PDB file of C-alpha atoms and ligand atoms in Angstrom:
ATOM      1  CA  MET A   1      81.025  53.323  19.757  1.00 85.00           C
ATOM      2  CA  ALA A   2      81.259  50.105  17.813  1.00 94.00           C
ATOM      3  CA  ILE A   3      83.173  46.861  17.930  1.00 97.00           C
ATOM      4  CA  LEU A   4      85.008  46.549  14.624  1.00 98.00           C
ATOM      5  CA  LYS A   5      85.825  43.434  12.632  1.00 98.00           C
ATOM      6  CA  VAL A   6      89.483  42.422  13.046  1.00 98.00           C
ATOM      7  CA  ALA A   7      91.503  41.636   9.902  1.00 98.00           C
ATOM      8  CA  ARG A   8      93.109  38.210  10.060  1.00 98.00           C
ATOM      9  CA  LEU A   9      96.445  37.178   8.579  1.00 98.00           C
ATOM     10  CA  GLY A  10      96.058  36.917   4.821  1.00 98.00           C
ATOM     11  CA  HIS A  11      94.043  40.120   4.471  1.00 98.00           C
ATOM     12  CA  PRO A  12      96.149  42.463   2.309  1.00 98.00           C
ATOM     13  CA  VAL A  13      95.504  45.479   4.578  1.00 98.00           C
ATOM     14  CA  LEU A  14      97.809  43.897   7.174  1.00 98.00           C
ATOM     15  CA  ARG A  15     100.653  43.981   4.622  1.00 98.00           C
ATOM     16  CA  GLN A  16     100.307  47.585   3.523  1.00 98.00           C
ATOM     17  CA  ILE A  17     102.543  50.348   4.842  1.00 98.00           C
ATOM     18  CA  ALA A  18     100.081  52.700   6.567  1.00 98.00           C
ATOM     19  CA  PRO A  19     100.392  56.403   5.718  1.00 98.00           C
ATOM     20  CA  PRO A  20     100.711  58.928   8.582  1.00 98.00           C
ATOM     21  CA  VAL A  21      97.682  60.891   9.761  1.00 98.00           C
ATOM     22  CA  GLU A  22      97.661  64.601   8.882  1.00 98.00           C
ATOM     23  CA  PRO A  23      97.937  66.406  12.261  1.00 96.00           C
ATOM     24  CA  GLU A  24      95.019  68.718  11.316  1.00 97.00           C
ATOM     25  CA  ALA A  25      92.761  65.673  10.844  1.00 97.00           C
ATOM     26  CA  ILE A  26      93.345  64.229  14.327  1.00 98.00           C
ATOM     27  CA  GLN A  27      90.700  66.332  16.101  1.00 97.00           C
ATOM     28  CA  GLY A  28      88.121  65.582  13.377  1.00 98.00           C
ATOM     29  CA  ALA A  29      85.159  63.295  14.014  1.00 98.00           C
ATOM     30  CA  GLU A  30      86.367  60.556  11.654  1.00 97.00           C
ATOM     31  CA  ILE A  31      89.672  59.954  13.482  1.00 98.00           C
ATOM     32  CA  GLN A  32      88.126  60.466  16.943  1.00 98.00           C
ATOM     33  CA  HIS A  33      85.407  57.872  16.232  1.00 98.00           C
ATOM     34  CA  LEU A  34      87.973  55.473  14.827  1.00 98.00           C
ATOM     35  CA  ILE A  35      90.088  55.799  18.000  1.00 98.00           C
ATOM     36  CA  ASP A  36      87.028  55.187  20.219  1.00 98.00           C
ATOM     37  CA  ASP A  37      86.085  52.123  18.168  1.00 98.00           C
ATOM     38  CA  MET A  38      89.655  50.781  18.257  1.00 98.00           C
ATOM     39  CA  ILE A  39      89.693  51.074  22.066  1.00 98.00           C
ATOM     40  CA  GLU A  40      86.351  49.287  22.327  1.00 98.00           C
ATOM     41  CA  THR A  41      87.466  46.571  19.897  1.00 98.00           C
ATOM     42  CA  MET A  42      90.761  46.002  21.745  1.00 97.00           C
ATOM     43  CA  ARG A  43      88.903  45.641  25.056  1.00 95.00           C
ATOM     44  CA  GLU A  44      86.183  43.410  23.594  1.00 95.00           C
ATOM     45  CA  TYR A  45      88.738  40.916  22.261  1.00 95.00           C
ATOM     46  CA  ASP A  46      91.011  41.210  25.292  1.00 93.00           C
ATOM     47  CA  GLY A  47      93.942  42.529  23.289  1.00 94.00           C
ATOM     48  CA  ILE A  48      96.657  44.699  24.793  1.00 95.00           C
ATOM     49  CA  GLY A  49      97.061  46.701  21.634  1.00 97.00           C
ATOM     50  CA  ILE A  50      95.443  47.192  18.273  1.00 98.00           C
ATOM     51  CA  ALA A  51      96.589  49.061  15.191  1.00 98.00           C
ATOM     52  CA  ALA A  52      94.291  50.686  12.629  1.00 98.00           C
ATOM     53  CA  PRO A  53      95.297  48.257   9.814  1.00 98.00           C
ATOM     54  CA  GLN A  54      93.908  45.481  12.042  1.00 98.00           C
ATOM     55  CA  VAL A  55      90.468  47.090  11.747  1.00 98.00           C
ATOM     56  CA  HIS A  56      90.885  47.522   7.957  1.00 98.00           C
ATOM     57  CA  VAL A  57      92.015  51.160   8.104  1.00 98.00           C
ATOM     58  CA  SER A  58      95.464  51.844   6.663  1.00 98.00           C
ATOM     59  CA  LYS A  59      96.481  54.737   8.911  1.00 98.00           C
ATOM     60  CA  GLN A  60      99.280  55.147  11.465  1.00 98.00           C
ATOM     61  CA  ILE A  61      97.165  54.851  14.615  1.00 98.00           C
ATOM     62  CA  ALA A  62      97.606  52.365  17.454  1.00 98.00           C
ATOM     63  CA  VAL A  63      96.099  52.069  20.915  1.00 98.00           C
ATOM     64  CA  ILE A  64      97.583  50.031  23.748  1.00 98.00           C
ATOM     65  CA  GLU A  65      96.355  49.129  27.231  1.00 97.00           C
ATOM     66  CA  ALA A  66      97.050  46.266  29.623  1.00 95.00           C
ATOM     67  CA  LYS A  67      94.943  45.865  32.729  1.00 90.00           C
ATOM     68  CA  GLY A  68      93.918  42.437  33.961  1.00 81.00           C
ATOM     69  CA  SER A  69      93.955  40.901  30.460  1.00 80.00           C
ATOM     70  CA  ARG A  70      92.590  37.351  30.255  1.00 80.00           C
ATOM     71  CA  ARG A  71      94.732  36.658  27.192  1.00 81.00           C
ATOM     72  CA  TYR A  72      97.887  37.932  28.965  1.00 82.00           C
ATOM     73  CA  PRO A  73      97.302  37.343  32.688  1.00 81.00           C
ATOM     74  CA  ASP A  74     100.976  37.905  33.571  1.00 81.00           C
ATOM     75  CA  ALA A  75     101.276  41.191  31.714  1.00 84.00           C
ATOM     76  CA  PRO A  76     102.263  44.244  33.772  1.00 89.00           C
ATOM     77  CA  ASP A  77      99.768  47.122  33.594  1.00 92.00           C
ATOM     78  CA  ILE A  78     100.091  49.621  30.757  1.00 95.00           C
ATOM     79  CA  PRO A  79      97.824  52.686  30.851  1.00 96.00           C
ATOM     80  CA  LEU A  80      95.558  53.383  27.886  1.00 97.00           C
ATOM     81  CA  THR A  81      97.736  55.180  25.322  1.00 98.00           C
ATOM     82  CA  VAL A  82      96.734  56.467  21.886  1.00 98.00           C
ATOM     83  CA  LEU A  83      99.685  56.629  19.496  1.00 98.00           C
ATOM     84  CA  ILE A  84      99.345  58.430  16.161  1.00 98.00           C
ATOM     85  CA  ASN A  85     102.246  58.439  13.672  1.00 98.00           C
ATOM     86  CA  LEU A  86     104.182  56.263  16.106  1.00 98.00           C
ATOM     87  CA  GLU A  87     107.959  56.026  15.791  1.00 98.00           C
ATOM     88  CA  VAL A  88     109.883  53.488  17.860  1.00 98.00           C
ATOM     89  CA  THR A  89     113.670  53.688  18.216  1.00 98.00           C
ATOM     90  CA  PRO A  90     115.764  51.082  20.052  1.00 98.00           C
ATOM     91  CA  LEU A  91     117.955  52.533  22.802  1.00 98.00           C
ATOM     92  CA  ALA A  92     120.291  49.551  23.113  1.00 94.00           C
ATOM     93  CA  PRO A  93     121.158  46.655  20.825  1.00 96.00           C
ATOM     94  CA  ASP A  94     120.117  43.895  23.227  1.00 95.00           C
ATOM     95  CA  LEU A  95     117.197  41.734  22.200  1.00 97.00           C
ATOM     96  CA  GLU A  96     114.949  39.740  24.491  1.00 96.00           C
ATOM     97  CA  ASP A  97     113.033  36.659  23.436  1.00 97.00           C
ATOM     98  CA  ASP A  98     109.502  36.301  24.779  1.00 96.00           C
ATOM     99  CA  TRP A  99     106.061  35.055  23.835  1.00 95.00           C
ATOM    100  CA  GLU A 100     103.898  37.144  21.596  1.00 96.00           C
ATOM    101  CA  GLY A 101     100.400  36.891  20.226  1.00 96.00           C
ATOM    102  CA  CYS A 102      98.181  39.001  17.996  1.00 98.00           C
ATOM    103  CA  LEU A 103      94.452  39.548  17.424  1.00 97.00           C
ATOM    104  CA  SER A 104      95.110  38.996  13.701  1.00 98.00           C
ATOM    105  CA  LEU A 105      96.686  35.578  14.412  1.00 97.00           C
ATOM    106  CA  ILE A 106      94.301  34.916  17.245  1.00 94.00           C
ATOM    107  CA  ASP A 107      95.114  31.245  17.871  1.00 94.00           C
ATOM    108  CA  PHE A 108      98.913  31.512  17.946  1.00 97.00           C
ATOM    109  CA  ARG A 109     101.776  32.338  20.266  1.00 96.00           C
ATOM    110  CA  GLY A 110     105.443  32.383  19.359  1.00 97.00           C
ATOM    111  CA  LYS A 111     108.733  33.462  20.900  1.00 97.00           C
ATOM    112  CA  THR A 112     109.787  36.683  19.241  1.00 98.00           C
ATOM    113  CA  PRO A 113     112.960  38.731  19.779  1.00 98.00           C
ATOM    114  CA  ARG A 114     112.402  42.428  20.518  1.00 98.00           C
ATOM    115  CA  TYR A 115     114.567  45.306  21.704  1.00 98.00           C
ATOM    116  CA  ARG A 116     114.517  45.530  25.485  1.00 97.00           C
ATOM    117  CA  GLN A 117     114.367  49.304  25.647  1.00 98.00           C
ATOM    118  CA  VAL A 118     112.942  51.763  23.139  1.00 98.00           C
ATOM    119  CA  ARG A 119     111.998  55.398  22.799  1.00 98.00           C
ATOM    120  CA  ALA A 120     108.482  56.033  21.486  1.00 98.00           C
ATOM    121  CA  LYS A 121     107.462  59.259  19.754  1.00 98.00           C
ATOM    122  CA  ALA A 122     103.918  59.892  18.617  1.00 98.00           C
ATOM    123  CA  LEU A 123     100.976  62.279  18.706  1.00 98.00           C
ATOM    124  CA  ASP A 124      98.179  61.719  21.203  1.00 98.00           C
ATOM    125  CA  ARG A 125      94.470  61.941  20.350  1.00 98.00           C
ATOM    126  CA  GLN A 126      94.533  65.708  20.837  1.00 98.00           C
ATOM    127  CA  GLY A 127      97.416  65.934  18.378  1.00 98.00           C
ATOM    128  CA  HIS A 128      99.949  66.788  21.080  1.00 98.00           C
ATOM    129  CA  PRO A 129     103.422  65.250  20.818  1.00 98.00           C
ATOM    130  CA  VAL A 130     104.231  62.504  23.311  1.00 98.00           C
ATOM    131  CA  GLU A 131     107.632  60.951  23.891  1.00 98.00           C
ATOM    132  CA  PHE A 132     108.628  58.316  26.435  1.00 98.00           C
ATOM    133  CA  VAL A 133     111.031  55.468  27.106  1.00 98.00           C
ATOM    134  CA  ALA A 134     109.642  51.955  27.577  1.00 97.00           C
ATOM    135  CA  THR A 135     111.294  48.704  28.621  1.00 96.00           C
ATOM    136  CA  GLU A 136     110.621  44.975  28.378  1.00 95.00           C
ATOM    137  CA  PHE A 137     106.927  44.095  27.971  1.00 96.00           C
ATOM    138  CA  HIS A 138     105.859  47.690  27.322  1.00 97.00           C
ATOM    139  CA  ALA A 139     108.659  48.047  24.746  1.00 98.00           C
ATOM    140  CA  ARG A 140     107.574  44.765  23.147  1.00 98.00           C
ATOM    141  CA  VAL A 141     103.975  45.962  22.745  1.00 98.00           C
ATOM    142  CA  LEU A 142     105.163  49.205  21.135  1.00 98.00           C
ATOM    143  CA  GLN A 143     107.396  47.343  18.653  1.00 98.00           C
ATOM    144  CA  HIS A 144     104.545  44.945  17.847  1.00 98.00           C
ATOM    145  CA  GLU A 145     102.121  47.812  17.089  1.00 98.00           C
ATOM    146  CA  ARG A 146     104.729  49.799  15.154  1.00 98.00           C
ATOM    147  CA  ASP A 147     105.250  46.699  13.008  1.00 98.00           C
ATOM    148  CA  HIS A 148     101.529  46.643  12.105  1.00 98.00           C
ATOM    149  CA  LEU A 149     101.925  50.186  10.735  1.00 98.00           C
ATOM    150  CA  LEU A 150     104.777  48.897   8.553  1.00 98.00           C
ATOM    151  CA  GLY A 151     102.803  45.929   7.212  1.00 98.00           C
ATOM    152  CA  LYS A 152     104.602  43.446   9.477  1.00 98.00           C
ATOM    153  CA  VAL A 153     103.302  40.875  11.956  1.00 98.00           C
ATOM    154  CA  PHE A 154     105.168  39.190  14.809  1.00 98.00           C
ATOM    155  CA  ILE A 155     105.899  35.957  12.978  1.00 98.00           C
ATOM    156  CA  ASP A 156     107.952  37.988  10.463  1.00 98.00           C
ATOM    157  CA  ARG A 157     110.329  38.714  13.363  1.00 98.00           C
ATOM    158  CA  MET A 158     110.656  35.085  14.508  1.00 98.00           C
ATOM    159  CA  PRO A 159     114.028  33.638  13.451  1.00 97.00           C
ATOM    160  CA  SER A 160     112.522  30.152  13.623  1.00 97.00           C
ATOM    161  CA  PHE A 161     109.013  28.752  13.946  1.00 97.00           C
ATOM    162  CA  GLU A 162     110.005  26.034  16.413  1.00 96.00           C
ATOM    163  CA  THR A 163     108.106  27.746  19.225  1.00 96.00           C
ATOM    164  CA  LEU A 164     105.065  28.726  17.139  1.00 97.00           C
ATOM    165  CA  SER A 165     102.166  27.140  19.021  1.00 97.00           C
ATOM    166  CA  TYR A 166      98.409  27.050  19.069  1.00 97.00           C
ATOM    167  CA  LEU A 167      97.109  28.755  22.212  1.00 93.00           C
ATOM    168  CA  SER A 168      95.853  25.546  23.806  1.00 94.00           C
ATOM    169  CA  GLU A 169      99.215  23.794  23.289  1.00 95.00           C
ATOM    170  CA  PHE A 170     101.031  26.923  24.477  1.00 94.00           C
ATOM    171  CA  ALA A 171      98.998  26.813  27.706  1.00 91.00           C
ATOM    172  CA  ARG A 172      99.595  23.106  28.113  1.00 93.00           C
ATOM    173  CA  TYR A 173     103.286  22.748  27.280  1.00 93.00           C
ATOM    174  CA  TRP A 174     104.967  26.130  27.424  1.00 90.00           C
ATOM    175  CA  ASN A 175     103.257  28.437  29.886  1.00 78.00           C
ATOM    176  CA  HIS A 176     105.131  27.699  33.078  1.00 60.00           C
TER     177      HIS A 176
HETATM  178 ZN1   ZN B   1      99.106  42.342  16.465  1.00 53.47          ZN
END
């Protein structure tokens, strides 16, 4: 396994729409190694999700996991989940504003509206279909990762940049 270099905002790969993975390719060594490396990279940088475009691979693959994150100490636990060809559908129109960050905009936090409840559909790393409903923080993480597959980052979803903060100022003035 390897820790991969993370693309930062400004790299064109973050703005490309990632093509889906052919289901027959999922069990192959190339995709399996990529998934292992994405998991290791997410854990190394204390992320709670990473999408393949963030490691310079334009494919619809994301991994998420939250467990005692130093970057998000208040985050509820999310089990390790591999999501290939992820689709996220809102289940209700209500939006919730909360703080968001990203390994590709490593120094920033900003309040971002997201749907409170979504349905996620994807393939797992064996290529089996998975479908589940997620709420609040879990739903937010799924929408954030789905956006990466569409060439979007969280600041694109902020209606105003008034809350956009460097991490140290976020910790000092906002995190209470
Ligand atoms: Zn991100």
